Coordinates of C-alpha atoms in Angstrom, one line a residue:
Chain A
G3 CA -109.8 -10.4 152.1
A4 CA -112.0 -9.4 149.2
V5 CA -111.3 -11.0 145.9
V6 CA -111.5 -9.5 142.5
S7 CA -111.0 -11.7 139.4
Q8 CA -110.2 -11.0 135.8
H9 CA -110.7 -13.1 132.8
P10 CA -108.8 -13.9 130.7
S11 CA -105.5 -13.6 132.4
R12 CA -103.8 -13.2 129.0
V13 CA -105.0 -13.0 125.5
I14 CA -103.3 -12.8 122.1
C15 CA -105.4 -11.5 119.2
K16 CA -105.0 -10.3 115.6
S17 CA -105.0 -6.7 114.7
G18 CA -108.6 -5.5 114.0
T19 CA -110.4 -7.9 116.3
S20 CA -112.2 -7.0 119.5
V21 CA -111.3 -8.3 122.9
K22 CA -113.5 -8.4 126.0
I23 CA -112.0 -8.5 129.5
E24 CA -114.2 -9.3 132.5
C25 CA -113.7 -8.0 136.0
R26 CA -115.7 -9.6 138.8
S27 CA -115.9 -9.0 142.5
L28 CA -116.3 -12.4 143.9
D29 CA -117.5 -11.8 147.5
F30 CA -118.8 -8.3 147.6
Q31 CA -120.9 -5.9 145.7
A32 CA -119.1 -3.1 143.9
T33 CA -120.9 0.0 142.9
T34 CA -117.8 1.4 141.4
M35 CA -115.1 -0.3 139.3
F36 CA -112.0 1.2 137.8
W37 CA -110.0 0.2 134.7
Y38 CA -106.3 0.8 134.5
R39 CA -103.6 0.0 131.9
Q40 CA -100.0 -0.4 132.6
F41 CA -97.1 -0.2 130.1
P42 CA -93.8 -1.9 131.0
K43 CA -92.0 -0.1 133.9
Q44 CA -94.7 2.6 134.0
S45 CA -97.4 3.4 136.4
L46 CA -101.0 2.1 136.4
M47 CA -102.8 4.7 134.3
L48 CA -106.5 5.2 135.1
M49 CA -108.6 4.8 132.0
A50 CA -112.1 5.0 133.3
T51 CA -114.5 4.8 136.2
S52 CA -117.4 2.5 135.9
N53 CA -120.6 2.9 138.0
E54 CA -123.2 0.2 138.0
G55 CA -126.1 1.1 135.8
S56 CA -124.7 4.2 134.4
K57 CA -122.2 5.3 131.7
A58 CA -118.5 5.1 132.4
T59 CA -116.5 8.2 133.0
Y60 CA -113.3 8.2 130.9
E61 CA -110.1 10.0 131.6
Q62 CA -108.7 12.6 129.3
G63 CA -107.1 11.0 126.3
V64 CA -108.9 7.7 126.5
E65 CA -111.2 7.0 123.5
K66 CA -114.6 5.8 124.8
D67 CA -115.5 4.3 121.5
K68 CA -112.3 2.3 121.5
F69 CA -112.5 1.1 125.1
L70 CA -116.1 0.2 125.7
I71 CA -117.0 -0.3 129.4
N72 CA -120.2 -2.0 130.7
H73 CA -121.0 -2.3 134.3
A74 CA -124.2 -4.4 134.1
S75 CA -124.3 -5.7 137.7
L76 CA -122.9 -5.0 141.1
T77 CA -120.3 -7.8 140.6
L78 CA -119.3 -7.5 136.9
S79 CA -117.7 -4.9 134.7
T80 CA -116.4 -5.6 131.2
L81 CA -113.9 -3.7 129.1
T82 CA -114.0 -4.3 125.4
V83 CA -111.0 -3.2 123.3
T84 CA -112.6 -2.7 119.9
S85 CA -110.6 -3.0 116.6
A86 CA -107.4 -3.7 118.6
H87 CA -104.1 -2.6 117.2
P88 CA -100.5 -3.5 118.3
E89 CA -100.3 -0.2 120.3
D90 CA -103.2 -1.4 122.5
S91 CA -100.9 -4.2 123.7
S92 CA -100.7 -3.6 127.4
F93 CA -101.5 -4.9 130.9
Y94 CA -105.1 -4.1 131.8
I95 CA -106.1 -4.2 135.5
C96 CA -109.4 -3.5 137.2
S97 CA -110.3 -2.6 140.7
A98 CA -113.6 -2.7 142.6
Q99 CA -114.8 -0.6 145.4
R100 CA -117.3 -1.8 148.0
L101 CA -120.5 0.0 148.4
A102 CA -119.8 3.0 150.7
G103 CA -116.2 1.8 150.8
T104 CA -113.0 3.7 151.3
L105 CA -109.9 4.0 149.2
E106 CA -108.4 1.3 151.2
T107 CA -111.2 -1.0 150.3
Q108 CA -110.6 -0.7 146.6
Y109 CA -109.4 -4.2 145.6
F110 CA -107.5 -5.0 142.5
G111 CA -107.7 -7.8 140.1
P112 CA -104.7 -9.8 138.9
G113 CA -104.7 -8.1 135.5
T114 CA -105.0 -9.2 131.9
R115 CA -102.1 -9.1 129.5
L116 CA -103.2 -8.3 126.0
L117 CA -100.9 -8.8 123.0
V118 CA -102.2 -7.6 119.6
L119 CA -100.3 -9.1 116.7
Chain B
D19 CA -97.5 14.6 133.0
Q20 CA -96.8 12.4 135.9
Q21 CA -98.5 13.6 139.1
V22 CA -97.0 10.9 141.3
K23 CA -93.3 10.1 140.8
Q24 CA -91.2 7.3 142.0
N25 CA -87.7 8.1 140.8
S26 CA -86.0 4.9 141.9
P27 CA -87.1 2.0 139.7
S28 CA -85.3 -0.4 141.9
L29 CA -83.8 -0.8 145.4
S30 CA -81.8 -3.5 147.0
V31 CA -81.6 -3.8 150.8
Q32 CA -80.0 -6.4 153.0
E33 CA -82.3 -8.4 155.2
G34 CA -82.8 -6.9 158.6
R35 CA -81.9 -3.4 157.5
I36 CA -84.3 -0.5 156.8
S37 CA -85.9 -0.1 153.4
I38 CA -86.8 3.5 152.4
L39 CA -88.9 4.0 149.3
N40 CA -89.5 7.6 148.2
C41 CA -92.3 9.3 146.3
D42 CA -93.0 12.8 145.1
Y43 CA -96.2 14.4 143.9
T44 CA -97.1 17.5 142.1
N45 CA -100.8 18.0 142.5
S46 CA -101.5 20.1 145.6
M47 CA -105.1 18.8 145.6
F48 CA -104.0 15.4 146.7
D49 CA -105.0 14.9 150.3
Y50 CA -104.7 11.1 150.8
F51 CA -101.8 8.9 150.0
L52 CA -101.5 5.1 149.8
W53 CA -98.8 2.5 149.3
Y54 CA -99.4 -0.7 147.5
K55 CA -97.4 -3.9 147.2
K56 CA -97.5 -6.0 144.1
Y57 CA -96.2 -9.5 143.4
P58 CA -95.9 -10.8 139.8
A59 CA -99.1 -11.9 138.2
E60 CA -101.2 -10.4 141.1
G61 CA -102.9 -7.1 141.5
P62 CA -101.7 -4.5 143.9
T63 CA -102.6 -5.0 147.5
F64 CA -103.1 -2.1 149.9
L65 CA -100.3 -1.7 152.5
I66 CA -100.7 1.6 154.4
S67 CA -102.1 5.0 153.9
I68 CA -101.9 8.5 155.3
S69 CA -104.1 11.5 155.3
S70 CA -102.7 15.0 154.6
I71 CA -103.6 16.1 158.1
K72 CA -100.9 13.8 159.5
D73 CA -97.2 13.6 158.9
K74 CA -96.7 10.0 160.0
N75 CA -98.6 6.7 160.1
E76 CA -97.2 3.5 161.5
D77 CA -98.4 -0.1 161.1
G78 CA -96.1 -2.7 162.5
R79 CA -92.9 -2.7 160.4
F80 CA -94.3 -0.2 158.0
T81 CA -94.2 3.6 158.5
V82 CA -95.2 6.2 156.0
F83 CA -94.0 9.8 156.4
L84 CA -95.5 12.8 154.6
N85 CA -93.9 16.1 154.0
K86 CA -96.6 18.3 152.5
S87 CA -94.4 21.4 152.0
A88 CA -92.0 19.3 150.0
K89 CA -94.8 17.2 148.4
H90 CA -92.9 14.1 149.3
L91 CA -93.7 10.9 151.1
S92 CA -91.7 7.9 152.0
L93 CA -92.3 4.3 153.1
H94 CA -90.0 2.8 155.7
I95 CA -89.9 -0.9 156.3
V96 CA -87.9 -2.1 159.2
P97 CA -86.6 -4.7 159.6
S98 CA -86.7 -5.7 156.0
Q99 CA -87.6 -9.4 155.4
P100 CA -87.3 -11.6 152.3
G101 CA -91.1 -11.6 151.8
D102 CA -90.9 -7.8 151.4
S103 CA -89.4 -8.3 147.9
A104 CA -92.0 -6.9 145.5
V105 CA -92.9 -3.8 143.5
Y106 CA -94.2 -1.0 145.7
F107 CA -96.5 1.6 144.2
C108 CA -97.0 5.0 145.8
A109 CA -100.5 6.4 145.0
A110 CA -102.5 9.6 145.8
S111 CA -106.0 10.7 145.7
A112 CA -108.1 13.9 146.2
R113 CA -111.3 13.7 148.2
S114 CA -113.1 15.6 145.5
S115 CA -112.1 13.0 142.9
A116 CA -114.6 10.3 143.6
S117 CA -112.1 7.6 144.7
K118 CA -109.8 8.0 141.7
I119 CA -106.3 6.8 142.7
I120 CA -103.3 8.1 140.8
F121 CA -100.3 5.8 140.8
G122 CA -96.5 6.2 140.6
S123 CA -94.4 4.0 138.4
G124 CA -93.3 1.7 141.2
T125 CA -90.1 0.7 142.8
R126 CA -88.9 -2.9 142.8
L127 CA -87.6 -3.8 146.2
S128 CA -85.2 -6.7 146.5
I129 CA -84.2 -8.0 149.9
R130 CA -80.9 -9.8 149.8
P131 CA -79.8 -12.3 152.5

């Protein structure tokens, strides 16, 4: 099956610093990637939809200046948490959809656990 | 405001028996529903889906039932096997939403010997 990787798998940072998380589709081209966050025992909440070569579309309540998304190529999207605070500590997970793919062909990465001290 | 709800955070079922996981939704625009399985430290993997034009879809040991009037769907696993122990997410999408998938909070299924 298709593989989506995320790097790093976990990161601990100090409050006020910025953290970049990468999402890569390893064996297919993804025109669309999605970023989610998950708090403990809660659902995956969609943060934004990222299309290659264009600006990301953010969900209501998600600060676009805080969560910077870049989708520079068909295999890479990055999420940068700027000026991170403890409340940003969460599990961040991306998914990638094949070109002309269906919902079933939206593949998820293993996630990145962020802890802000 | 949770649009997809899984009210049972956990479920324990004996091996060989049927596992039934339930899910409710509130948004009548949803017309496609999916179930995902998630192991620790891995991303969710697609399991089975159903379109709103159907009320049942079966794939091997997995069957999903959809009751549109009640805005309710369920996933049946029979017979349950130890490898089925995982967190199961119910998810929904609307065709007009450009592939956005809305997830429930998940149910942790444990299959006991």
